[in-house]
């Protein structure tokens, strides 16, 4: 069957996988090996002829290949690369695209570690990042110079759920040689396809929805064959590779991605509606609510609205912490995209590295609480949040 033409659910189950030709094993084997025995007598001078497809796991491994082929097909990209974590995916793309003197333009609301990587680590290598409010693409256009080699956007943004118009930003970048890279972690390829909207590459924290069960770290880069080949070379030289067991867990998780995403979204919408009517809640940030300032754009570029939402509790830090200490079903933890509902306080947890003044300007207030809605029964999540708010 031509999987390219199959539906998302079919691709998620079958892409990249076939029974093992040696044993008939139906499930993908975990090739737990660091090295591969080469085919020719090693006394012969090394030529490319005696290489197998695999040499050393830092440069590639058959279990990683299954994950990469599945992700390339799900995303509709030519190729994909698996990495040790989302941060490894982002940093390897940066090391591939940028050199001293180049600039990044980035949306200003990002996962805290990405923000800090751009703000603190990259300047040491002579790469400056210009942060802009990317909810208005004109700000991207105004910041563009001939030094800009990468435009980075995270949409929806962690944790404020700001939406960036991927098509508009890609059109702006067309006038330059900057590559548009989208962090699609919150949406997954099931809900948002940045490359179909004009982006050059997509990065993921596979730690989240792609693996889906909160039991592994991983990252993915998807793009053109040539781009992924270059990033693969950087990865082999910098070492942020995944390992066969984690790659296998992500392969397994991907098979149920669409089922899980639909349940996460359905539950998140129910929780968002409940919170938006609660007397202790000042505002709810969820792109599925008509009150979200970019609800129309979200409807246009996303198939559904996903499982993450944030809300501002009346009061501040004290009220937020009091509430988070009272939850019983929800777990107080960073990370997201787990089957269980996770609750966290961005100002003191995921985004604590951002200086207070900048954090407040971005809307990451002391009363802001982020929820990663799980796949439990929505009513049980609501009952738990309700008793904690009381
Ligand atoms: N991109 C986004 C949008 C993220 O939310 C994260 C992690 C990363 C990249 C980095 O991925 P990692 O290296 O952890 O696989 N976000 C986290 C969060 O919100 N809480 O803990 C981690």
mmCIF file of C-alpha atoms and ligand atoms in Angstrom:
data_model
loop_
_atom_site.group_PDB
_atom_site.id
_atom_site.type_symbol
_atom_site.label_atom_id
_atom_site.label_comp_id
_atom_site.label_asym_id
_atom_site.label_seq_id
_atom_site.Cartn_x
_atom_site.Cartn_y
_atom_site.Cartn_z
ATOM 1 C CA UNK A 1 0.000 0.000 0.000
ATOM 2 C CA UNK A 2 1.207 3.517 -0.781
ATOM 3 C CA UNK A 3 1.372 4.980 2.707
ATOM 4 C CA UNK A 4 1.881 8.502 1.361
ATOM 5 C CA UNK A 5 -1.796 8.436 0.356
ATOM 6 C CA UNK A 6 -3.051 6.759 3.552
ATOM 7 C CA UNK A 7 -4.806 8.567 6.380
ATOM 8 C CA UNK A 8 -2.994 9.821 9.507
ATOM 9 C CA UNK A 9 -4.088 6.912 11.725
ATOM 10 C CA UNK A 10 -2.838 4.341 9.194
ATOM 11 C CA UNK A 11 0.465 6.157 8.731
ATOM 12 C CA UNK A 12 0.950 6.401 12.489
ATOM 13 C CA UNK A 13 0.579 2.620 12.854
ATOM 14 C CA UNK A 14 2.494 1.414 9.782
ATOM 15 C CA UNK A 15 4.956 4.034 8.501
ATOM 16 C CA UNK A 16 8.604 3.074 8.832
ATOM 17 C CA UNK A 17 7.803 -0.415 10.140
ATOM 18 C CA UNK A 18 7.814 -3.854 8.594
ATOM 19 C CA UNK A 19 8.223 -7.373 10.037
ATOM 20 C CA UNK A 20 11.861 -8.288 10.723
ATOM 21 C CA UNK A 21 13.095 -10.211 7.627
ATOM 22 C CA UNK A 22 15.230 -12.524 9.824
ATOM 23 C CA UNK A 23 12.796 -13.495 12.601
ATOM 24 C CA UNK A 24 9.374 -12.275 11.521
ATOM 25 C CA UNK A 25 9.173 -10.130 14.663
ATOM 26 C CA UNK A 26 6.087 -7.966 14.265
ATOM 27 C CA UNK A 27 7.169 -5.300 16.740
ATOM 28 C CA UNK A 28 10.167 -3.181 15.781
ATOM 29 C CA UNK A 29 13.308 -4.622 17.414
ATOM 30 C CA UNK A 30 15.346 -2.488 19.798
ATOM 31 C CA UNK A 31 18.829 -2.577 18.264
ATOM 32 C CA UNK A 32 20.646 -2.047 21.554
ATOM 33 C CA UNK A 33 24.139 -1.778 20.135
ATOM 34 C CA UNK A 34 26.789 0.902 19.991
ATOM 35 C CA UNK A 35 28.559 -0.467 16.918
ATOM 36 C CA UNK A 36 27.919 -2.569 13.798
ATOM 37 C CA UNK A 37 30.166 -5.273 12.365
ATOM 38 C CA UNK A 38 31.512 -4.132 9.038
ATOM 39 C CA UNK A 39 31.213 -6.377 6.047
ATOM 40 C CA UNK A 40 34.705 -6.598 4.538
ATOM 41 C CA UNK A 41 37.958 -7.829 6.007
ATOM 42 C CA UNK A 42 39.233 -4.973 8.142
ATOM 43 C CA UNK A 43 42.787 -5.569 6.888
ATOM 44 C CA UNK A 44 41.738 -3.996 3.619
ATOM 45 C CA UNK A 45 42.184 -0.261 3.353
ATOM 46 C CA UNK A 46 39.022 1.532 4.423
ATOM 47 C CA UNK A 47 36.842 2.444 1.493
ATOM 48 C CA UNK A 48 33.210 3.432 1.536
ATOM 49 C CA UNK A 49 32.547 0.060 -0.099
ATOM 50 C CA UNK A 50 32.895 -1.885 3.140
ATOM 51 C CA UNK A 51 30.520 0.244 5.109
ATOM 52 C CA UNK A 52 27.192 -1.177 6.088
ATOM 53 C CA UNK A 53 24.186 1.148 6.263
ATOM 54 C CA UNK A 54 25.059 1.501 9.953
ATOM 55 C CA UNK A 55 28.490 1.974 11.504
ATOM 56 C CA UNK A 56 28.120 3.426 14.976
ATOM 57 C CA UNK A 57 24.946 4.409 16.836
ATOM 58 C CA UNK A 58 25.999 8.052 17.214
ATOM 59 C CA UNK A 59 25.706 8.245 13.400
ATOM 60 C CA UNK A 60 22.572 6.096 13.046
ATOM 61 C CA UNK A 61 20.777 2.989 14.303
ATOM 62 C CA UNK A 62 17.982 0.890 12.732
ATOM 63 C CA UNK A 63 15.541 1.602 15.600
ATOM 64 C CA UNK A 64 16.199 5.343 15.174
ATOM 65 C CA UNK A 65 15.563 4.943 11.435
ATOM 66 C CA UNK A 66 12.082 3.518 12.059
ATOM 67 C CA UNK A 67 11.215 6.545 14.184
ATOM 68 C CA UNK A 68 12.689 8.936 11.614
ATOM 69 C CA UNK A 69 10.795 7.386 8.709
ATOM 70 C CA UNK A 70 7.535 7.395 10.655
ATOM 71 C CA UNK A 71 7.931 11.057 11.628
ATOM 72 C CA UNK A 72 8.913 12.156 8.092
ATOM 73 C CA UNK A 73 5.763 10.540 6.693
ATOM 74 C CA UNK A 74 3.492 11.871 9.464
ATOM 75 C CA UNK A 75 4.818 15.403 8.998
ATOM 76 C CA UNK A 76 4.850 15.247 5.195
ATOM 77 C CA UNK A 77 8.561 16.157 5.129
ATOM 78 C CA UNK A 78 11.280 14.526 3.022
ATOM 79 C CA UNK A 79 13.324 13.359 6.010
ATOM 80 C CA UNK A 80 13.502 13.402 9.796
ATOM 81 C CA UNK A 81 16.154 13.025 12.461
ATOM 82 C CA UNK A 82 15.763 11.726 16.012
ATOM 83 C CA UNK A 83 17.661 13.452 18.826
ATOM 84 C CA UNK A 84 18.159 12.956 22.570
ATOM 85 C CA UNK A 85 15.670 15.665 23.594
ATOM 86 C CA UNK A 86 13.779 18.641 22.258
ATOM 87 C CA UNK A 87 16.651 20.904 23.312
ATOM 88 C CA UNK A 88 19.084 18.677 21.357
ATOM 89 C CA UNK A 89 16.847 19.058 18.270
ATOM 90 C CA UNK A 90 16.784 22.859 18.610
ATOM 91 C CA UNK A 91 20.480 23.302 19.404
ATOM 92 C CA UNK A 92 21.577 20.974 16.585
ATOM 93 C CA UNK A 93 19.468 22.928 14.081
ATOM 94 C CA UNK A 94 21.028 26.168 15.355
ATOM 95 C CA UNK A 95 24.577 24.808 15.102
ATOM 96 C CA UNK A 96 23.787 23.755 11.530
ATOM 97 C CA UNK A 97 22.226 27.007 10.343
ATOM 98 C CA UNK A 98 24.172 29.733 12.144
ATOM 99 C CA UNK A 99 27.711 30.978 12.422
ATOM 100 C CA UNK A 100 29.382 33.883 14.206
ATOM 101 C CA UNK A 101 27.863 37.210 13.165
ATOM 102 C CA UNK A 102 24.510 35.713 12.092
ATOM 103 C CA UNK A 103 21.216 36.571 13.742
ATOM 104 C CA UNK A 104 18.104 34.728 14.831
ATOM 105 C CA UNK A 105 14.704 36.377 14.940
ATOM 106 C CA UNK A 106 12.539 34.580 17.440
ATOM 107 C CA UNK A 107 9.033 34.883 18.777
ATOM 108 C CA UNK A 108 9.424 36.307 22.283
ATOM 109 C CA UNK A 109 7.311 33.745 24.121
ATOM 110 C CA UNK A 110 9.101 30.419 24.177
ATOM 111 C CA UNK A 111 9.728 27.455 26.438
ATOM 112 C CA UNK A 112 12.111 28.789 29.132
ATOM 113 C CA UNK A 113 15.161 26.720 28.137
ATOM 114 C CA UNK A 114 14.853 27.684 24.456
ATOM 115 C CA UNK A 115 14.663 31.340 25.484
ATOM 116 C CA UNK A 116 17.730 30.983 27.697
ATOM 117 C CA UNK A 117 19.670 29.082 25.004
ATOM 118 C CA UNK A 118 19.055 31.979 22.595
ATOM 119 C CA UNK A 119 19.661 34.657 25.204
ATOM 120 C CA UNK A 120 22.686 33.297 27.102
ATOM 121 C CA UNK A 121 24.476 30.549 25.184
ATOM 122 C CA UNK A 122 24.270 31.699 21.570
ATOM 123 C CA UNK A 123 25.801 35.172 22.184
ATOM 124 C CA UNK A 124 28.930 33.370 23.478
ATOM 125 C CA UNK A 125 29.269 31.936 19.968
ATOM 126 C CA UNK A 126 28.667 35.334 18.347
ATOM 127 C CA UNK A 127 25.013 34.700 17.409
ATOM 128 C CA UNK A 128 22.519 37.339 18.474
ATOM 129 C CA UNK A 129 18.775 36.778 18.836
ATOM 130 C CA UNK A 130 16.230 39.517 18.247
ATOM 131 C CA UNK A 131 13.040 38.676 20.155
ATOM 132 C CA UNK A 132 9.825 40.112 18.749
ATOM 133 C CA UNK A 133 6.140 39.922 19.523
ATOM 134 C CA UNK A 134 5.402 37.536 16.667
ATOM 135 C CA UNK A 135 1.641 37.684 17.102
ATOM 136 C CA UNK A 136 2.079 40.623 14.715
ATOM 137 C CA UNK A 137 4.120 39.241 11.755
ATOM 138 C CA UNK A 138 5.029 42.824 10.731
ATOM 139 C CA UNK A 139 7.386 42.846 13.738
ATOM 140 C CA UNK A 140 9.273 39.951 12.129
ATOM 141 C CA UNK A 141 9.497 41.859 8.859
ATOM 142 C CA UNK A 142 10.857 44.966 10.584
ATOM 143 C CA UNK A 143 13.519 42.946 12.411
ATOM 144 C CA UNK A 144 14.746 41.123 9.278
ATOM 145 C CA UNK A 145 18.262 42.035 8.090
ATOM 146 C CA UNK A 146 20.795 40.378 5.788
ATOM 147 C CA UNK A 147 22.302 38.820 8.934
ATOM 148 C CA UNK A 148 19.094 36.926 9.755
ATOM 149 C CA UNK A 149 19.666 33.255 8.999
ATOM 150 C CA UNK A 150 16.888 31.712 11.067
ATOM 151 C CA UNK A 151 13.373 32.714 12.099
ATOM 152 C CA UNK A 152 12.225 30.602 15.029
ATOM 153 C CA UNK A 153 8.630 30.383 16.160
ATOM 154 C CA UNK A 154 6.876 28.359 18.805
ATOM 155 C CA UNK A 155 3.136 28.247 18.217
ATOM 156 C CA UNK A 156 1.108 27.936 20.358
ATOM 157 C CA UNK A 157 3.670 29.459 22.689
ATOM 158 C CA UNK A 158 4.593 27.923 26.023
ATOM 159 C CA UNK A 159 2.910 28.943 28.349
ATOM 160 C CA UNK A 160 0.797 31.899 27.148
ATOM 161 C CA UNK A 161 -0.756 30.076 24.146
ATOM 162 C CA UNK A 162 0.007 33.001 21.796
ATOM 163 C CA UNK A 163 -0.461 31.963 18.175
ATOM 164 C CA UNK A 164 1.908 32.955 15.353
ATOM 165 C CA UNK A 165 0.689 33.050 11.751
ATOM 166 C CA UNK A 166 3.056 30.503 10.182
ATOM 167 C CA UNK A 167 2.077 31.305 6.593
ATOM 168 C CA UNK A 168 2.538 35.065 7.056
ATOM 169 C CA UNK A 169 5.957 34.603 8.688
ATOM 170 C CA UNK A 170 7.057 32.156 5.960
ATOM 171 C CA UNK A 171 6.081 34.652 3.271
ATOM 172 C CA UNK A 172 8.146 37.348 4.998
ATOM 173 C CA UNK A 173 11.134 34.982 5.136
ATOM 174 C CA UNK A 174 10.796 34.229 1.411
ATOM 175 C CA UNK A 175 12.254 37.668 0.736
ATOM 176 C CA UNK A 176 15.475 36.632 2.537
ATOM 177 C CA UNK A 177 17.745 33.614 2.980
ATOM 178 C CA UNK A 178 16.487 33.019 6.532
ATOM 179 C CA UNK A 179 15.084 29.549 7.242
ATOM 180 C CA UNK A 180 11.794 29.358 9.133
ATOM 181 C CA UNK A 181 11.907 26.761 11.919
ATOM 182 C CA UNK A 182 8.725 25.990 13.866
ATOM 183 C CA UNK A 183 8.552 24.288 17.253
ATOM 184 C CA UNK A 184 5.380 22.241 16.779
ATOM 185 C CA UNK A 185 5.542 20.430 20.143
ATOM 186 C CA UNK A 186 2.107 21.545 21.399
ATOM 187 C CA UNK A 187 0.245 20.643 18.193
ATOM 188 C CA UNK A 188 2.016 17.565 16.729
ATOM 189 C CA UNK A 189 1.702 16.791 12.994
ATOM 190 C CA UNK A 190 -1.845 15.596 13.631
ATOM 191 C CA UNK A 191 -3.090 19.132 14.323
ATOM 192 C CA UNK A 192 -0.650 21.483 12.599
ATOM 193 C CA UNK A 193 1.588 21.073 9.534
ATOM 194 C CA UNK A 194 4.011 24.030 9.457
ATOM 195 C CA UNK A 195 5.791 22.922 6.279
ATOM 196 C CA UNK A 196 2.489 22.917 4.374
ATOM 197 C CA UNK A 197 2.156 26.548 5.476
ATOM 198 C CA UNK A 198 5.608 27.426 4.099
ATOM 199 C CA UNK A 199 8.031 26.708 6.976
ATOM 200 C CA UNK A 200 11.399 25.134 6.119
ATOM 201 C CA UNK A 201 11.738 22.817 9.107
ATOM 202 C CA UNK A 202 9.912 21.599 12.192
ATOM 203 C CA UNK A 203 11.336 20.672 15.581
ATOM 204 C CA UNK A 204 9.745 18.732 18.415
ATOM 205 C CA UNK A 205 10.199 17.792 21.969
ATOM 206 C CA UNK A 206 9.196 14.144 21.482
ATOM 207 C CA UNK A 207 9.254 13.917 25.271
ATOM 208 C CA UNK A 208 5.708 15.292 25.095
ATOM 209 C CA UNK A 209 2.787 14.143 22.910
ATOM 210 C CA UNK A 210 4.799 12.145 20.364
ATOM 211 C CA UNK A 211 5.887 9.622 22.991
ATOM 212 C CA UNK A 212 2.870 10.556 25.066
ATOM 213 C CA UNK A 213 3.318 8.685 28.331
ATOM 214 C CA UNK A 214 5.787 10.794 30.289
ATOM 215 C CA UNK A 215 8.393 8.039 30.329
ATOM 216 C CA UNK A 216 11.089 9.172 27.909
ATOM 217 C CA UNK A 217 13.030 12.127 26.514
ATOM 218 C CA UNK A 218 13.416 12.721 22.810
ATOM 219 C CA UNK A 219 13.493 15.256 20.013
ATOM 220 C CA UNK A 220 12.778 15.314 16.277
ATOM 221 C CA UNK A 221 13.832 17.530 13.363
ATOM 222 C CA UNK A 222 11.887 17.327 10.083
ATOM 223 C CA UNK A 223 12.777 19.074 6.838
ATOM 224 C CA UNK A 224 14.094 18.629 3.313
ATOM 225 C CA UNK A 225 16.427 15.691 2.628
ATOM 226 C CA UNK A 226 19.442 18.002 2.219
ATOM 227 C CA UNK A 227 18.706 19.986 5.353
ATOM 228 C CA UNK A 228 18.215 16.887 7.505
ATOM 229 C CA UNK A 229 21.428 15.406 6.076
ATOM 230 C CA UNK A 230 23.333 18.496 7.230
ATOM 231 C CA UNK A 231 21.686 18.443 10.676
ATOM 232 C CA UNK A 232 22.453 14.712 10.961
ATOM 233 C CA UNK A 233 26.130 15.448 10.336
ATOM 234 C CA UNK A 234 26.109 18.154 13.040
ATOM 235 C CA UNK A 235 24.378 15.756 15.432
ATOM 236 C CA UNK A 236 26.922 12.986 14.826
ATOM 237 C CA UNK A 237 29.679 15.508 15.605
ATOM 238 C CA UNK A 238 28.046 17.143 18.634
ATOM 239 C CA UNK A 239 26.622 13.939 20.103
ATOM 240 C CA UNK A 240 23.056 14.766 21.150
ATOM 241 C CA UNK A 241 21.744 11.478 19.738
ATOM 242 C CA UNK A 242 18.859 9.496 21.133
ATOM 243 C CA UNK A 243 19.211 5.856 22.191
ATOM 244 C CA UNK A 244 17.461 2.763 20.779
ATOM 245 C CA UNK A 245 15.146 2.209 23.755
ATOM 246 C CA UNK A 246 13.890 5.814 23.850
ATOM 247 C CA UNK A 247 13.438 5.806 20.059
ATOM 248 C CA UNK A 248 11.404 2.582 20.403
ATOM 249 C CA UNK A 249 9.182 4.132 23.096
ATOM 250 C CA UNK A 250 8.474 7.085 20.791
ATOM 251 C CA UNK A 251 7.695 4.718 17.886
ATOM 252 C CA UNK A 252 5.215 2.943 20.144
ATOM 253 C CA UNK A 253 3.718 6.206 21.392
ATOM 254 C CA UNK A 254 3.208 7.549 17.867
ATOM 255 C CA UNK A 255 0.848 4.699 16.985
ATOM 256 C CA UNK A 256 -1.813 6.152 19.323
ATOM 257 C CA UNK A 257 -0.943 9.848 18.850
ATOM 258 C CA UNK A 258 -4.154 10.792 17.037
ATOM 259 C CA UNK A 259 -6.399 8.952 19.507
ATOM 260 C CA UNK A 260 -4.690 10.614 22.442
ATOM 261 C CA UNK A 261 -4.661 14.097 20.882
ATOM 262 C CA UNK A 262 -8.406 14.018 20.256
ATOM 263 C CA UNK A 263 -9.053 13.069 23.898
ATOM 264 C CA UNK A 264 -6.557 15.680 25.200
ATOM 265 C CA UNK A 265 -8.312 18.357 23.117
ATOM 266 C CA UNK A 266 -11.832 17.348 24.048
ATOM 267 C CA UNK A 267 -10.883 17.366 27.748
ATOM 268 C CA UNK A 268 -8.991 20.673 27.478
ATOM 269 C CA UNK A 269 -11.995 22.370 25.894
ATOM 270 C CA UNK A 270 -14.240 21.136 28.720
ATOM 271 C CA UNK A 271 -11.757 22.321 31.376
ATOM 272 C CA UNK A 272 -11.246 25.684 29.595
ATOM 273 C CA UNK A 273 -15.006 26.299 29.592
ATOM 274 C CA UNK A 274 -15.287 25.300 33.246
ATOM 275 C CA UNK A 275 -12.418 27.590 34.313
ATOM 276 C CA UNK A 276 -13.645 30.532 32.245
ATOM 277 C CA UNK A 277 -16.887 30.516 34.275
ATOM 278 C CA UNK A 278 -15.190 30.079 37.677
ATOM 279 C CA UNK A 279 -15.350 32.969 40.149
ATOM 280 C CA UNK A 280 -11.711 32.457 41.302
ATOM 281 C CA UNK A 281 -10.326 32.663 37.774
ATOM 282 C CA UNK A 282 -9.356 35.971 36.162
ATOM 283 C CA UNK A 283 -8.783 34.682 32.604
ATOM 284 C CA UNK A 284 -8.247 31.511 30.627
ATOM 285 C CA UNK A 285 -5.750 31.243 27.775
ATOM 286 C CA UNK A 286 -6.903 28.509 25.397
ATOM 287 C CA UNK A 287 -6.996 28.959 21.600
ATOM 288 C CA UNK A 288 -10.251 27.007 21.397
ATOM 289 C CA UNK A 289 -12.164 29.661 23.346
ATOM 290 C CA UNK A 290 -13.696 32.481 21.267
ATOM 291 C CA UNK A 291 -12.245 34.850 23.918
ATOM 292 C CA UNK A 292 -8.682 33.958 22.820
ATOM 293 C CA UNK A 293 -7.392 36.972 20.846
ATOM 294 C CA UNK A 294 -6.253 34.743 17.964
ATOM 295 C CA UNK A 295 -9.099 32.249 17.975
ATOM 296 C CA UNK A 296 -9.801 32.845 14.252
ATOM 297 C CA UNK A 297 -6.158 32.293 13.260
ATOM 298 C CA UNK A 298 -6.020 29.180 15.461
ATOM 299 C CA UNK A 299 -9.090 27.784 13.674
ATOM 300 C CA UNK A 300 -7.396 28.435 10.327
ATOM 301 C CA UNK A 301 -3.966 26.909 10.913
ATOM 302 C CA UNK A 302 -4.705 24.204 13.506
ATOM 303 C CA UNK A 303 -7.015 21.196 13.086
ATOM 304 C CA UNK A 304 -7.928 21.336 16.773
ATOM 305 C CA UNK A 305 -6.700 23.245 19.802
ATOM 306 C CA UNK A 306 -4.703 20.669 21.758
ATOM 307 C CA UNK A 307 -4.351 19.790 25.413
ATOM 308 C CA UNK A 308 -2.510 22.757 26.944
ATOM 309 C CA UNK A 309 -4.123 25.749 28.567
ATOM 310 C CA UNK A 310 -3.136 28.366 31.075
ATOM 311 C CA UNK A 311 -5.244 30.402 33.446
ATOM 312 C CA UNK A 312 -4.688 33.320 35.734
ATOM 313 C CA UNK A 313 -5.967 32.827 39.225
ATOM 314 C CA UNK A 314 -7.334 35.852 41.090
ATOM 315 C CA UNK A 315 -4.634 37.028 43.486
ATOM 316 C CA UNK A 316 -1.054 35.990 42.725
ATOM 317 C CA UNK A 317 1.733 33.627 43.715
ATOM 318 C CA UNK A 318 0.207 32.712 47.092
ATOM 319 C CA UNK A 319 -3.191 31.828 45.628
ATOM 320 C CA UNK A 320 -1.558 29.891 42.772
ATOM 321 C CA UNK A 321 0.528 27.814 45.172
ATOM 322 C CA UNK A 322 -2.378 27.249 47.564
ATOM 323 C CA UNK A 323 -4.423 25.889 44.689
ATOM 324 C CA UNK A 324 -1.624 23.692 43.293
ATOM 325 C CA UNK A 325 -1.003 22.161 46.718
ATOM 326 C CA UNK A 326 -4.665 21.128 46.934
ATOM 327 C CA UNK A 327 -5.002 19.118 43.703
ATOM 328 C CA UNK A 328 -5.403 15.375 44.231
ATOM 329 C CA UNK A 329 -5.804 13.840 40.765
ATOM 330 C CA UNK A 330 -3.696 16.343 38.819
ATOM 331 C CA UNK A 331 0.029 16.060 39.417
ATOM 332 C CA UNK A 332 2.135 19.100 40.208
ATOM 333 C CA UNK A 333 4.976 18.641 37.697
ATOM 334 C CA UNK A 334 6.708 20.280 34.737
ATOM 335 C CA UNK A 335 6.595 18.658 31.284
ATOM 336 C CA UNK A 336 3.411 18.166 29.303
ATOM 337 C CA UNK A 337 1.703 15.848 26.844
ATOM 338 C CA UNK A 338 1.417 13.057 29.407
ATOM 339 C CA UNK A 339 -1.630 10.803 29.762
ATOM 340 C CA UNK A 340 -2.018 12.303 33.264
ATOM 341 C CA UNK A 341 -3.034 15.919 33.857
ATOM 342 C CA UNK A 342 -0.029 17.979 34.977
ATOM 343 C CA UNK A 343 -0.225 21.355 36.675
ATOM 344 C CA UNK A 344 2.656 23.813 37.033
ATOM 345 C CA UNK A 345 3.529 27.421 37.825
ATOM 346 C CA UNK A 346 5.550 28.884 34.916
ATOM 347 C CA UNK A 347 6.889 31.904 36.865
ATOM 348 C CA UNK A 348 8.717 29.681 39.368
ATOM 349 C CA UNK A 349 9.076 26.470 37.357
ATOM 350 C CA UNK A 350 9.359 26.218 33.529
ATOM 351 C CA UNK A 351 10.069 29.934 32.968
ATOM 352 C CA UNK A 352 11.958 30.813 36.160
ATOM 353 C CA UNK A 353 15.166 31.601 34.180
ATOM 354 C CA UNK A 354 13.495 34.584 32.504
ATOM 355 C CA UNK A 355 14.158 37.817 34.424
ATOM 356 C CA UNK A 356 11.027 38.983 36.264
ATOM 357 C CA UNK A 357 10.541 42.177 34.257
ATOM 358 C CA UNK A 358 10.721 40.354 30.894
ATOM 359 C CA UNK A 359 8.538 37.540 32.202
ATOM 360 C CA UNK A 360 5.803 39.952 33.285
ATOM 361 C CA UNK A 361 5.982 41.761 29.951
ATOM 362 C CA UNK A 362 5.349 38.427 28.217
ATOM 363 C CA UNK A 363 2.254 37.873 30.356
ATOM 364 C CA UNK A 364 3.825 35.178 32.553
ATOM 365 C CA UNK A 365 2.388 36.629 35.726
ATOM 366 C CA UNK A 366 2.708 35.319 39.292
ATOM 367 C CA UNK A 367 -0.893 34.080 39.158
ATOM 368 C CA UNK A 368 -0.498 32.170 35.884
ATOM 369 C CA UNK A 369 -0.954 28.400 36.140
ATOM 370 C CA UNK A 370 -0.385 26.009 33.232
ATOM 371 C CA UNK A 371 -2.313 22.790 32.781
ATOM 372 C CA UNK A 372 -1.392 19.942 30.482
ATOM 373 C CA UNK A 373 -4.709 18.156 30.308
ATOM 374 C CA UNK A 374 -4.447 14.390 30.306
ATOM 375 C CA UNK A 375 -6.711 11.684 28.924
ATOM 376 C CA UNK A 376 -8.598 10.967 32.157
ATOM 377 C CA UNK A 377 -12.381 11.528 32.235
ATOM 378 C CA UNK A 378 -12.847 15.281 31.879
ATOM 379 C CA UNK A 379 -15.351 15.359 34.716
ATOM 380 C CA UNK A 380 -12.803 13.924 37.155
ATOM 381 C CA UNK A 381 -10.280 16.617 36.178
ATOM 382 C CA UNK A 382 -12.926 19.322 36.622
ATOM 383 C CA UNK A 383 -14.031 17.975 40.029
ATOM 384 C CA UNK A 384 -10.391 17.972 41.169
ATOM 385 C CA UNK A 385 -9.715 21.534 39.958
ATOM 386 C CA UNK A 386 -12.979 22.728 41.471
ATOM 387 C CA UNK A 387 -12.180 21.363 44.958
ATOM 388 C CA UNK A 388 -8.643 22.792 44.751
ATOM 389 C CA UNK A 389 -9.959 26.243 43.728
ATOM 390 C CA UNK A 390 -12.424 26.173 46.632
HETATM 391 N N1 LIG B 1 9.955 22.954 23.004
HETATM 392 C C1 LIG B 1 8.858 23.091 23.773
HETATM 393 C C2 LIG B 1 7.672 23.833 23.242
HETATM 394 C C3 LIG B 1 8.851 22.566 25.059
HETATM 395 O O1 LIG B 1 7.744 22.720 25.798
HETATM 396 C C4 LIG B 1 10.004 21.893 25.536
HETATM 397 C C5 LIG B 1 10.066 21.328 26.911
HETATM 398 C C6 LIG B 1 11.113 21.778 24.703
HETATM 399 C C7 LIG B 1 11.047 22.308 23.434
HETATM 400 C C8 LIG B 1 12.365 21.071 25.139
HETATM 401 O O2 LIG B 1 12.154 19.698 25.069
HETATM 402 P P1 LIG B 1 12.948 18.625 25.978
HETATM 403 O O3 LIG B 1 14.400 18.902 25.764
HETATM 404 O O4 LIG B 1 12.536 18.810 27.380
HETATM 405 O O5 LIG B 1 12.529 17.321 25.374
HETATM 406 N N2 LIG B 1 9.039 21.773 27.767
HETATM 407 C C9 LIG B 1 8.940 21.520 29.038
HETATM 408 C C10 LIG B 1 7.969 22.089 29.879
HETATM 409 O O6 LIG B 1 7.102 22.910 29.517
HETATM 410 N N3 LIG B 1 8.100 21.638 31.093
HETATM 411 O O7 LIG B 1 9.191 20.806 31.210
HETATM 412 C C11 LIG B 1 9.801 20.670 29.907
#
